[in-house]
XYZ file of C-alpha atoms in Angstrom:
702
model
C 0.000 0.000 0.000
C 1.350 3.411 -0.906
C -0.129 6.838 -0.977
C -1.275 8.633 -4.141
C -2.126 12.097 -2.968
C -5.291 11.492 -0.960
C -5.749 7.853 -1.968
C -4.161 4.569 -1.145
C -4.823 1.221 -2.765
C -4.516 -2.369 -1.676
C -4.695 -4.912 -4.483
C -6.110 -8.282 -3.515
C -5.739 -11.255 -5.797
C -3.182 -11.565 -8.548
C -3.347 -9.094 -11.401
C -0.835 -8.961 -14.224
C 0.940 -5.775 -15.239
C 2.726 -4.628 -18.389
C 6.277 -5.843 -18.878
C 8.876 -3.455 -17.558
C 10.303 -1.637 -20.545
C 7.580 -2.863 -22.892
C 5.373 -0.339 -24.637
C 1.603 -0.686 -24.616
C -0.391 -3.520 -23.150
C -3.066 -3.458 -20.501
C -3.962 -5.395 -17.442
C -4.323 -9.098 -18.070
C -5.842 -11.895 -16.055
C -3.390 -14.295 -14.447
C -3.734 -17.895 -15.628
C -5.826 -20.030 -13.352
C -7.439 -17.090 -11.545
C -10.897 -15.733 -12.109
C -13.291 -13.376 -10.408
C -10.508 -11.066 -9.304
C -11.255 -7.897 -7.416
C -9.425 -4.890 -6.092
C -10.314 -2.824 -3.068
C -9.427 0.841 -3.140
C -9.688 2.882 0.016
C -10.149 6.531 -0.887
C -10.492 8.882 2.046
C -13.179 7.446 4.313
C -14.946 5.556 1.521
C -14.524 1.956 0.357
C -15.259 0.985 -3.206
C -15.414 -2.590 -4.482
C -15.313 -3.161 -8.193
C -15.089 -6.105 -10.526
C -12.025 -7.057 -12.494
C -13.449 -5.333 -15.572
C -14.043 -2.104 -13.702
C -10.566 -2.250 -12.230
C -9.203 -2.808 -15.728
C -10.972 0.297 -16.999
C -9.719 2.317 -14.017
C -6.139 1.219 -14.471
C -6.181 1.703 -18.246
C -7.403 5.255 -17.778
C -4.587 6.021 -15.329
C -1.874 3.824 -16.780
C 0.006 6.621 -18.520
C 0.539 8.434 -15.203
C 0.538 5.542 -12.732
C 1.992 2.528 -14.500
C 5.152 4.245 -15.701
C 6.322 5.185 -12.212
C 8.328 2.079 -11.316
C 9.462 1.549 -14.909
C 11.027 5.020 -14.918
C 12.473 4.518 -11.422
C 14.062 1.207 -12.449
C 15.480 2.589 -15.695
C 17.155 5.462 -13.859
C 18.783 2.996 -11.473
C 20.377 0.871 -14.191
C 21.001 3.513 -16.871
C 22.350 6.221 -14.559
C 23.347 4.354 -11.394
C 25.635 7.063 -10.019
C 22.989 9.780 -10.180
C 20.340 7.389 -8.866
C 22.340 6.217 -5.860
C 23.624 9.710 -5.093
C 19.980 10.605 -4.537
C 19.362 7.527 -2.357
C 22.446 8.377 -0.278
C 20.502 11.370 1.070
C 18.380 8.912 3.086
C 21.187 8.476 5.638
C 23.556 10.739 7.578
C 27.147 11.162 6.404
C 29.964 12.742 8.354
C 31.824 13.264 5.069
C 30.043 13.086 1.708
C 31.304 10.679 -0.924
C 33.914 11.937 -3.370
C 33.018 9.237 -5.922
C 29.647 7.482 -5.987
C 30.828 4.325 -7.769
C 34.232 2.875 -8.480
C 33.776 -0.048 -10.871
C 37.292 0.121 -12.305
C 38.143 -3.437 -11.208
C 35.207 -5.644 -12.168
C 33.532 -7.601 -10.711
C 34.317 -5.576 -7.573
C 32.133 -2.517 -6.982
C 33.034 0.164 -4.426
C 30.233 2.534 -3.440
C 30.358 6.080 -2.032
C 34.143 6.197 -2.082
C 35.599 8.857 0.208
C 32.437 9.145 2.271
C 32.409 8.439 6.002
C 29.447 7.318 8.070
C 28.443 4.874 10.816
C 25.704 2.229 10.900
C 24.983 2.656 14.615
C 24.655 6.425 14.258
C 22.125 5.974 11.459
C 20.213 3.276 13.331
C 20.131 4.917 16.761
C 21.774 8.308 17.403
C 20.177 10.299 14.615
C 16.682 9.467 15.901
C 17.247 10.674 19.460
C 16.172 14.275 18.909
C 12.832 13.515 17.265
C 11.848 10.108 18.617
C 14.093 9.382 21.578
C 11.186 8.204 23.760
C 9.511 6.160 21.024
C 9.895 2.349 21.018
C 12.940 1.121 19.108
C 13.486 -2.506 20.156
C 10.626 -4.689 21.387
C 11.760 -8.022 22.815
C 9.233 -10.843 23.038
C 10.217 -14.300 24.288
C 7.555 -16.973 24.474
C 10.305 -19.236 25.816
C 10.817 -17.217 29.010
C 7.567 -15.237 29.140
C 9.355 -11.885 28.806
C 8.094 -8.824 26.933
C 10.249 -5.710 27.181
C 10.427 -2.532 25.122
C 13.426 -0.232 24.723
C 13.033 3.335 23.482
C 15.615 4.810 21.126
C 17.130 6.623 24.111
C 17.306 3.408 26.154
C 18.741 1.500 23.205
C 21.357 4.230 22.802
C 22.376 3.821 26.453
C 22.543 0.017 26.344
C 24.569 -0.002 23.137
C 27.108 2.365 24.691
C 27.401 0.140 27.768
C 28.084 -2.874 25.551
C 30.507 -0.871 23.426
C 32.394 0.235 26.543
C 32.566 -3.384 27.706
C 34.043 -4.461 24.372
C 36.562 -1.602 24.441
C 37.632 -2.695 27.931
C 38.276 -6.163 26.486
C 40.598 -4.629 23.910
C 38.299 -4.397 20.890
C 38.961 -1.570 18.452
C 38.379 -0.557 14.865
C 38.842 -3.439 12.428
C 38.909 -6.119 15.144
C 36.507 -9.017 14.744
C 33.847 -9.869 17.297
C 32.037 -13.167 16.855
C 28.471 -13.141 18.218
C 27.004 -16.539 19.145
C 23.739 -15.622 20.782
C 20.070 -16.501 21.121
C 17.418 -14.001 20.064
C 17.746 -11.652 23.024
C 18.275 -7.859 23.217
C 21.923 -8.290 24.209
C 22.587 -9.755 20.759
C 21.295 -6.596 19.071
C 23.225 -4.455 21.563
C 26.403 -6.314 20.595
C 25.840 -5.897 16.852
C 25.178 -2.173 17.189
C 28.067 -1.750 19.642
C 30.473 -3.292 17.131
C 29.147 -0.996 14.423
C 29.561 1.952 16.812
C 33.254 1.377 17.526
C 34.197 0.162 14.045
C 34.670 -3.499 14.941
C 33.652 -6.121 12.386
C 30.954 -8.388 13.743
C 30.340 -11.938 12.651
C 27.071 -13.419 13.872
C 26.912 -17.203 13.982
C 23.534 -18.849 14.372
C 22.970 -19.710 18.038
C 23.103 -23.387 18.767
C 25.520 -24.315 15.955
C 27.420 -27.434 16.913
C 30.982 -27.026 18.164
C 32.684 -28.241 14.992
C 30.809 -25.815 12.761
C 31.377 -22.981 15.206
C 35.097 -23.793 15.371
C 35.529 -23.422 11.588
C 33.968 -19.971 11.780
C 36.141 -18.950 14.725
C 39.223 -20.026 12.786
C 38.157 -18.096 9.706
C 37.009 -14.886 11.425
C 39.806 -14.831 14.030
C 37.767 -12.816 16.546
C 39.441 -10.940 19.377
C 36.304 -11.394 21.494
C 33.333 -13.761 21.358
C 29.968 -12.604 22.701
C 27.690 -15.403 23.886
C 25.232 -16.521 26.569
C 24.618 -19.388 28.936
C 21.803 -20.804 26.813
C 18.987 -20.381 24.347
C 15.603 -22.043 24.380
C 13.329 -23.457 21.700
C 10.018 -25.175 22.279
C 10.665 -25.029 26.037
C 13.867 -27.010 25.510
C 17.007 -25.316 26.861
C 20.060 -25.417 24.605
C 23.232 -24.784 26.623
C 25.562 -22.576 24.563
C 28.561 -22.336 26.860
C 29.677 -26.005 26.615
C 29.327 -25.812 22.819
C 31.390 -22.621 22.759
C 34.081 -24.004 25.070
C 34.481 -27.066 22.858
C 34.562 -24.923 19.696
C 37.347 -22.761 21.147
C 39.236 -25.917 22.132
C 38.927 -27.246 18.559
C 39.848 -23.950 16.900
C 43.431 -23.043 16.098
C 42.510 -19.428 16.849
C 41.855 -18.555 20.485
C 39.949 -15.377 21.388
C 41.455 -13.222 24.116
C 38.070 -12.635 25.722
C 34.543 -14.055 25.957
C 31.650 -11.810 27.049
C 28.761 -13.821 28.491
C 25.140 -12.973 29.235
C 23.798 -15.141 32.047
C 20.070 -15.741 31.539
C 19.879 -18.232 34.386
C 18.874 -21.028 32.011
C 21.967 -23.245 32.300
C 25.054 -23.384 34.531
C 28.286 -21.930 33.170
C 31.877 -22.795 34.004
C 33.964 -19.651 33.551
C 37.542 -19.770 32.312
C 39.594 -17.367 34.472
C 41.153 -14.488 32.582
C 39.174 -15.176 29.420
C 35.497 -15.259 30.365
C 33.675 -12.162 31.589
C 30.079 -11.758 32.739
C 28.339 -9.050 30.725
C 26.319 -7.903 33.741
C 29.471 -7.140 35.736
C 31.082 -5.111 32.941
C 27.772 -3.371 32.279
C 27.611 -2.186 35.899
C 31.057 -0.607 35.478
C 29.897 1.337 32.430
C 26.351 2.439 33.300
C 27.140 6.046 32.396
C 30.055 5.609 30.000
C 29.764 7.581 26.765
C 31.194 5.936 23.666
C 31.128 8.141 20.550
C 30.599 6.688 17.097
C 33.747 5.918 15.140
C 33.321 7.367 11.668
C 34.205 4.769 9.085
C 34.983 4.899 5.395
C 31.984 3.825 3.351
C 34.052 0.988 1.904
C 35.235 -0.298 5.294
C 33.903 -3.703 6.379
C 30.801 -3.690 8.584
C 30.291 -7.418 9.105
C 30.769 -10.885 7.719
C 28.219 -13.681 7.670
C 28.745 -17.267 6.608
C 26.823 -19.104 3.940
C 27.210 -22.660 2.696
C 29.773 -23.499 0.048
C 29.871 -26.309 -2.493
C 33.297 -27.307 -1.175
C 31.958 -27.744 2.348
C 33.959 -24.768 3.588
C 31.538 -21.941 4.433
C 31.971 -18.643 2.611
C 32.332 -15.485 4.661
C 30.136 -12.962 2.877
C 31.710 -9.543 3.467
C 29.609 -6.369 3.549
C 30.615 -2.688 3.535
C 29.356 0.180 5.716
C 28.025 3.001 3.550
C 26.598 0.995 0.681
C 24.782 -1.302 3.076
C 23.308 1.602 5.047
C 22.039 3.293 1.879
C 20.663 0.053 0.430
C 18.703 -0.697 3.597
C 17.396 2.854 3.938
C 16.226 2.767 0.313
C 14.643 -0.669 0.637
C 12.731 0.320 3.761
C 11.245 3.227 1.808
C 10.782 1.823 -1.682
C 10.136 -1.879 -1.071
C 8.735 -2.287 2.434
C 7.037 1.118 2.614
C 8.113 1.388 6.257
C 7.561 4.736 7.938
C 9.133 6.366 11.009
C 7.259 5.715 14.238
C 5.666 2.496 12.974
C 6.469 -1.103 13.983
C 8.256 -3.741 11.887
C 8.103 -7.452 12.727
C 10.547 -9.909 11.167
C 10.308 -13.462 12.486
C 13.821 -14.416 11.371
C 17.004 -14.797 13.430
C 20.088 -12.587 13.613
C 22.165 -15.627 12.639
C 20.812 -15.223 9.104
C 21.076 -12.241 6.782
C 17.380 -11.375 7.129
C 18.008 -10.767 10.808
C 20.852 -8.357 10.093
C 18.997 -6.438 7.441
C 15.424 -6.498 8.688
C 15.431 -7.163 12.426
C 18.270 -4.848 13.408
C 19.603 -2.340 10.898
C 16.845 -1.727 8.338
C 13.895 -0.923 10.614
C 16.029 1.136 13.010
C 17.591 3.139 10.187
C 14.038 3.887 9.059
C 13.099 5.124 12.555
C 10.763 2.195 13.162
C 10.333 0.000 16.210
C 11.492 -3.557 15.522
C 10.228 -6.709 17.233
C 12.880 -9.240 18.253
C 11.102 -12.551 18.776
C 12.351 -15.653 20.557
C 10.060 -18.644 20.253
C 7.926 -20.778 17.989
C 5.010 -19.469 15.910
C 2.712 -21.838 17.801
C 3.513 -21.022 21.441
C 2.074 -18.207 23.531
C 3.727 -15.868 26.009
C 2.438 -18.181 28.774
C 4.401 -21.040 27.154
C 1.131 -22.747 26.225
C 0.139 -23.706 22.657
C -1.070 -20.674 20.722
C -1.170 -20.657 16.914
C -2.202 -17.007 16.971
C 0.730 -15.557 18.923
C 2.157 -13.638 15.953
C -1.203 -12.055 15.172
C -1.626 -11.083 18.833
C 1.688 -9.238 18.582
C 0.618 -7.535 15.355
C -2.468 -6.244 17.166
C -0.693 -5.275 20.404
C 2.224 -3.438 18.828
C 0.316 -2.111 15.790
C 2.670 -3.784 13.315
C 2.477 -2.237 9.850
C 5.037 -4.385 8.002
C 5.727 -8.057 8.689
C 8.415 -10.309 7.222
C 8.418 -14.090 7.603
C 9.146 -17.293 5.660
C 6.920 -19.619 3.624
C 7.865 -22.495 5.924
C 6.456 -20.627 8.924
C 3.200 -20.019 7.080
C 2.961 -23.707 6.206
C 3.316 -24.490 9.908
C 0.494 -22.059 10.648
C -1.678 -23.750 7.999
C -2.042 -26.618 10.446
C -3.571 -24.275 13.044
C -7.203 -23.225 13.364
C -7.837 -20.739 10.503
C -10.121 -18.783 12.833
C -6.954 -17.507 14.544
C -6.283 -15.345 11.479
C -9.534 -13.499 12.152
C -9.320 -13.344 15.950
C -7.135 -10.245 16.224
C -7.342 -6.698 14.902
C -4.823 -6.637 12.051
C -6.013 -3.326 10.605
C -2.569 -1.712 10.960
C -0.864 -4.431 8.870
C -0.270 -3.203 5.326
C 1.605 -6.204 3.932
C 3.193 -9.539 4.782
C 6.526 -10.176 3.057
C 7.791 -13.740 2.662
C 11.249 -14.924 1.648
C 13.860 -17.600 2.287
C 12.561 -20.200 -0.152
C 10.109 -20.297 -3.058
C 6.555 -19.428 -2.055
C 4.084 -21.927 -3.504
C 0.738 -20.681 -4.755
C -1.500 -22.683 -2.359
C 0.343 -21.325 0.678
C 0.295 -17.781 -0.686
C -3.418 -18.013 -1.437
C -4.241 -19.445 2.007
C -2.477 -16.718 3.966
C -3.676 -13.982 1.586
C -7.309 -14.954 2.026
C -6.844 -15.409 5.765
C -5.198 -12.055 6.489
C -6.786 -9.961 3.776
C -3.567 -8.019 3.131
C -1.107 -8.170 0.227
C 1.292 -11.112 0.426
C 4.548 -10.031 -1.175
C 7.148 -12.631 -2.000
C 10.735 -11.453 -2.327
C 13.795 -13.207 -3.650
C 17.328 -12.517 -2.474
C 20.366 -14.165 -0.966
C 22.874 -13.798 1.843
C 25.174 -12.405 -0.820
C 22.814 -9.636 -1.956
C 21.865 -8.323 1.507
C 18.456 -7.020 0.365
C 15.732 -8.101 -2.087
C 16.727 -8.650 -5.709
C 13.267 -9.484 -7.061
C 9.994 -8.352 -5.491
C 7.368 -5.605 -5.780
C 8.391 -2.043 -4.864
C 5.054 -0.848 -3.520
C 6.744 2.130 -1.907
C 7.447 3.419 -5.421
C 4.272 2.269 -7.120
C 1.593 -0.077 -5.833
C 1.190 -2.994 -8.169
C -0.101 -6.525 -7.789
C 1.761 -9.678 -6.870
C 1.347 -12.914 -8.753
C 1.039 -16.011 -6.620
C 4.124 -18.155 -7.152
C 6.305 -15.260 -8.342
C 8.514 -13.011 -6.192
C 7.914 -10.216 -8.699
C 10.155 -8.126 -10.937
C 13.805 -7.027 -10.733
C 14.480 -4.377 -8.131
C 16.145 -1.074 -8.885
C 19.892 -1.393 -9.272
C 19.769 -5.026 -10.379
C 20.313 -5.973 -14.037
C 18.868 -9.465 -13.797
C 18.992 -11.815 -16.760
C 18.159 -15.426 -17.539
C 20.867 -17.263 -19.467
C 21.395 -20.697 -20.938
C 23.436 -22.839 -18.553
C 25.770 -24.222 -21.223
C 26.174 -21.415 -23.738
C 25.662 -18.332 -21.581
C 23.247 -17.014 -24.217
C 20.615 -14.685 -22.793
C 17.103 -16.125 -22.943
C 14.694 -13.324 -23.732
C 11.548 -15.246 -24.558
C 8.688 -15.780 -22.146
C 8.892 -18.896 -19.964
C 12.337 -19.968 -21.165
C 14.117 -21.704 -18.307
C 17.698 -20.791 -17.524
C 20.064 -19.653 -14.811
C 19.242 -16.366 -13.057
C 22.261 -14.053 -13.189
C 23.095 -10.436 -12.372
C 25.180 -8.176 -14.591
C 27.701 -5.954 -12.865
C 28.239 -3.552 -11.331
C 26.210 -4.860 -8.431
C 24.280 -2.238 -6.421
C 25.068 -0.908 -2.935
C 24.547 -3.396 -0.116
C 25.689 -6.351 -2.228
C 28.585 -8.395 -0.898
C 32.008 -6.832 -1.388
C 33.835 -10.144 -1.648
C 34.430 -13.389 0.240
C 36.222 -12.656 3.522
C 39.984 -12.994 2.980
C 39.448 -14.705 -0.400
C 38.929 -12.445 -3.433
C 39.823 -15.321 -5.767
C 37.045 -17.474 -4.366
C 34.593 -14.597 -4.810
C 35.500 -14.240 -8.482
C 35.785 -17.933 -9.323
C 32.699 -19.088 -7.444
C 30.228 -16.400 -8.393
C 31.474 -14.697 -11.552
C 33.009 -17.453 -13.706
C 30.350 -20.157 -13.746
C 28.572 -18.924 -16.894
C 30.508 -19.686 -20.103
C 31.948 -16.669 -21.854
C 30.476 -14.059 -19.524
C 31.446 -12.355 -16.312
C 28.073 -12.275 -14.563
C 27.073 -13.083 -11.018
C 25.347 -16.463 -10.851
C 22.601 -16.934 -8.293
C 22.802 -20.687 -8.949
C 19.029 -20.674 -9.241
C 16.863 -21.723 -12.153
C 14.217 -19.268 -13.227
C 11.788 -18.209 -15.897
C 10.287 -14.833 -16.766
C 6.692 -14.681 -17.962
C 5.245 -12.480 -20.670
C 4.575 -9.717 -18.127
C 8.126 -9.585 -16.829
C 7.475 -11.462 -13.574
C 10.178 -13.904 -12.511
C 9.593 -17.391 -11.126
C 12.351 -19.194 -9.221
C 12.421 -22.929 -9.903
C 15.025 -24.074 -7.401
C 18.772 -24.407 -7.182
C 20.689 -25.444 -10.256
C 21.931 -28.403 -8.230
C 18.358 -29.351 -7.232
C 17.438 -30.260 -10.786
C 16.385 -33.836 -11.459
C 17.614 -35.428 -14.674
C 15.075 -38.114 -15.550
C 16.008 -40.057 -18.660
C 17.751 -37.006 -20.084
C 14.935 -34.610 -19.196
C 15.660 -31.919 -16.649
C 12.944 -31.300 -14.072
C 13.010 -28.731 -11.274
C 12.022 -30.001 -7.836
C 10.243 -26.684 -7.311
C 7.847 -27.380 -10.187
C 6.886 -30.789 -8.825
C 6.504 -29.444 -5.280
C 4.242 -26.679 -6.549
C 1.998 -29.226 -8.243
C 1.805 -31.509 -5.197
C 1.092 -28.532 -2.918
C -2.098 -27.984 -4.874
C -3.674 -31.121 -3.390
C -6.181 -30.231 -0.686
C -4.686 -32.715 1.796
C -1.057 -31.558 1.488
C 0.380 -29.311 4.196
C 4.076 -29.535 3.230
C 6.142 -31.308 0.623
C 9.783 -31.881 -0.269
C 10.864 -33.439 -3.566
C 14.367 -34.776 -4.130
C 16.093 -36.543 -6.985
C 17.234 -40.067 -6.167
C 19.731 -42.073 -8.224
C 18.116 -44.712 -10.438
C 19.930 -47.324 -12.468
C 17.498 -47.072 -15.393
C 16.546 -43.406 -15.587
C 19.556 -41.747 -13.998
C 17.327 -40.104 -11.395
C 13.750 -40.315 -10.254
C 11.720 -37.926 -8.147
C 10.865 -38.947 -4.590
C 8.269 -36.925 -2.707
C 7.868 -36.654 1.055
C 4.546 -35.187 2.108
C 3.120 -33.993 5.415
C -0.635 -34.582 5.047
C -3.052 -32.202 6.699
C -5.161 -34.894 8.357
C -2.242 -37.168 9.313
C -4.135 -40.370 8.529
C -1.850 -41.343 5.647
C 1.131 -41.392 8.019
C -0.203 -44.358 9.989
C -2.841 -45.976 7.739
C -1.391 -47.931 4.792
C -4.657 -47.932 2.839
C -5.101 -44.190 3.265
C -1.478 -43.670 2.216
C -1.938 -45.724 -0.944
C -5.082 -43.822 -1.882
C -3.523 -40.400 -1.293
C -0.332 -41.389 -3.131
C -2.400 -42.318 -6.185
C -4.248 -39.002 -6.101
C -1.014 -37.026 -5.874
C 0.652 -38.965 -8.678
C -2.353 -38.373 -10.922
C -2.335 -34.680 -10.049
C 1.335 -34.299 -11.036
C 0.921 -36.347 -14.196
C -2.095 -34.271 -15.213
C -0.359 -30.951 -14.564
C 3.263 -31.613 -15.559
C 3.170 -34.863 -17.521
C 3.969 -38.463 -16.662
C 7.709 -37.777 -16.715
C 7.417 -35.528 -13.669
C 5.365 -37.997 -11.672
C 7.279 -39.065 -8.521
C 8.449 -42.648 -8.332
C 6.989 -42.754 -4.816
C 5.169 -40.440 -2.437
C 5.972 -41.046 1.224
C 3.971 -39.617 4.103
C 5.640 -38.265 7.223
C 4.611 -36.234 10.245
C 7.316 -33.610 9.672
C 10.110 -32.659 7.256
C 13.770 -32.218 8.216
C 14.523 -28.488 8.474
C 17.113 -26.178 9.894
C 16.174 -24.112 12.928
C 15.572 -21.216 10.566
C 12.993 -23.258 8.674
C 14.836 -24.271 5.496
C 14.252 -27.773 4.176
C 17.274 -30.083 4.330
C 16.737 -31.504 0.861
C 20.299 -32.723 0.470
C 20.053 -34.681 3.730
C 16.799 -36.283 2.542
C 18.431 -37.159 -0.765
C 21.444 -38.682 0.971
C 19.247 -40.881 3.149
C 17.292 -42.018 0.077
C 20.544 -42.977 -1.615
C 21.897 -44.622 1.558
C 24.666 -42.043 1.887
C 25.922 -40.146 4.900
C 23.703 -37.027 5.220
C 26.709 -35.022 6.425
C 26.693 -32.131 8.872
C 23.306 -31.983 10.611
C 24.176 -29.481 13.318
C 21.490 -27.065 12.178
C 18.638 -29.604 12.066
C 15.703 -28.591 14.231
C 14.255 -32.054 14.911
C 16.469 -35.097 14.188
C 13.430 -37.370 14.552
C 12.092 -36.149 11.203
C 15.089 -37.540 9.307
C 14.981 -40.715 11.368
C 11.348 -41.216 10.365
C 12.359 -41.065 6.695
C 15.142 -43.597 7.318
C 12.688 -45.972 8.972
C 10.181 -45.558 6.150
C 12.787 -46.450 3.552
C 14.230 -49.373 5.517
C 10.813 -50.950 5.935
C 10.354 -51.359 2.180
């Protein structure tokens, strides 16, 4: 929703729009959808009109309204320096940039060269004069029953106390601080404190096993590690300190200090001289003032690790100024977030979404941000409650919410009446990202909430959305199943995997790539490994230096992109390449399917066959062989009817849950390994090991 003078519009349903850059054309009806409507709220009046009426209205205004994002996008890619110089005005600079873009050494792009700024200043300090007493950080833990709100002034004080504690432990500009924390305010304090003093923070997902944590400690070489006694998930305490102690023992690099928050959840053995209780250092620095260290725009703000094909995680390195500008622009143009409002992202600071849209993005925009510890199905009283998120939307008047498709699929199992129980009138949109959003899930949550559901596609490497709908620039409809259109600053193409030839036709499947220079906020390089950055990302497409997303995609006739899964998640059945995403989408359309994962399994005859694992809504097929056989037949027929017999899974297995990481991503490779009787590898991030064990038992019983 975005304002047009005195009017604002919310589009419900899925309406097509003219192709970006294409002349002419009107509104078209999306395939498979009928009886579409749009609701426009003008002043105090509500008008409902049919699809035809909406078409007439939009055609009449298309020359003035429909060109807005097209023009905005063209400016960003045709004149990037002028475009981003304008966006740079959204943040504070101590010294303005001398050069907006230095792309003299492709594929490296350096933004706002010569400028100096600070992320913490832009997230906290600059808001003190106008909104110092307004909420900034709202902490909600359904694991401990705590709800606590910090104003911008209180956040400013706590960040300085943490910064002073880190300085006492010897941390200075350019030093690394590894943060291994649960979702508690002290984690955000630590991130902002590092940004304040110019230290480079590296957040590792809380609860990572010791071996995985050790590899990150060795790579980051932190001077100090910030951690806690324990986290909690589903009322189960996860002791962090023993995991951290073992990781430090395994690592060749030893930190000089460890700063520990004691939540009283698990006992901690302190190592003399190395371990320090955060509460004790905080008491020493209750009134200590720590000024912001002004950093070059191109200095490093943080690193975050993402999986690598070699097994060695890649340290994605981000700058200071470009990242701040990118987030400020995205909060305005994409999320339509406004100062004084409340933003709710259900992610974790161990993942890039948590950096960008729990901590920095909302705060830079002057919004309150909710930091949530807990499950989407547990209330503040630690009792089952499938409506907890919607209660928080009502209580804190959330205007923008950001979650993941997996979380919505979990909520699909709850009573749908919970979506109508609370007053969600402040909520303008729900954004979903992290994995492809299937149409049935998008439709279910859209109809339940009655607000736009906006998919968005991006990666740890990009730092902010690459493909979505920029409703802050121009309100336009989403299409179920598509994240949207390329965002400003991104020259996104689809190319042939073998030849590198650009595929310009509608619905031609290829690899999604980005032409350089990449926009502000994109990764600078791989930490300590420029060669890996170039060779991994920029040399995989024959004959071209383009950034590969390693995702398959298509673009429809209206310019909307559809992501079909990773290039290494493609099934080759008898020489025919099939995307697991396509098969999953088809299976998800069955009325009795809550969740599905499709993997390719080696087959002596066909090379590979598709194997589907389904969580049924009613659960009967999990325990009743006859019900399973009947449902399997229905699903196979559905896929064969929609995609052809070639795409039909060899088998459909029914399980009570799918193996996922704690952040909600499906562990498809682990499922595939079990199917092929291979070692599933590192499972330290798995949320519930019993789910993979159930698959093993299913397969062994055949």
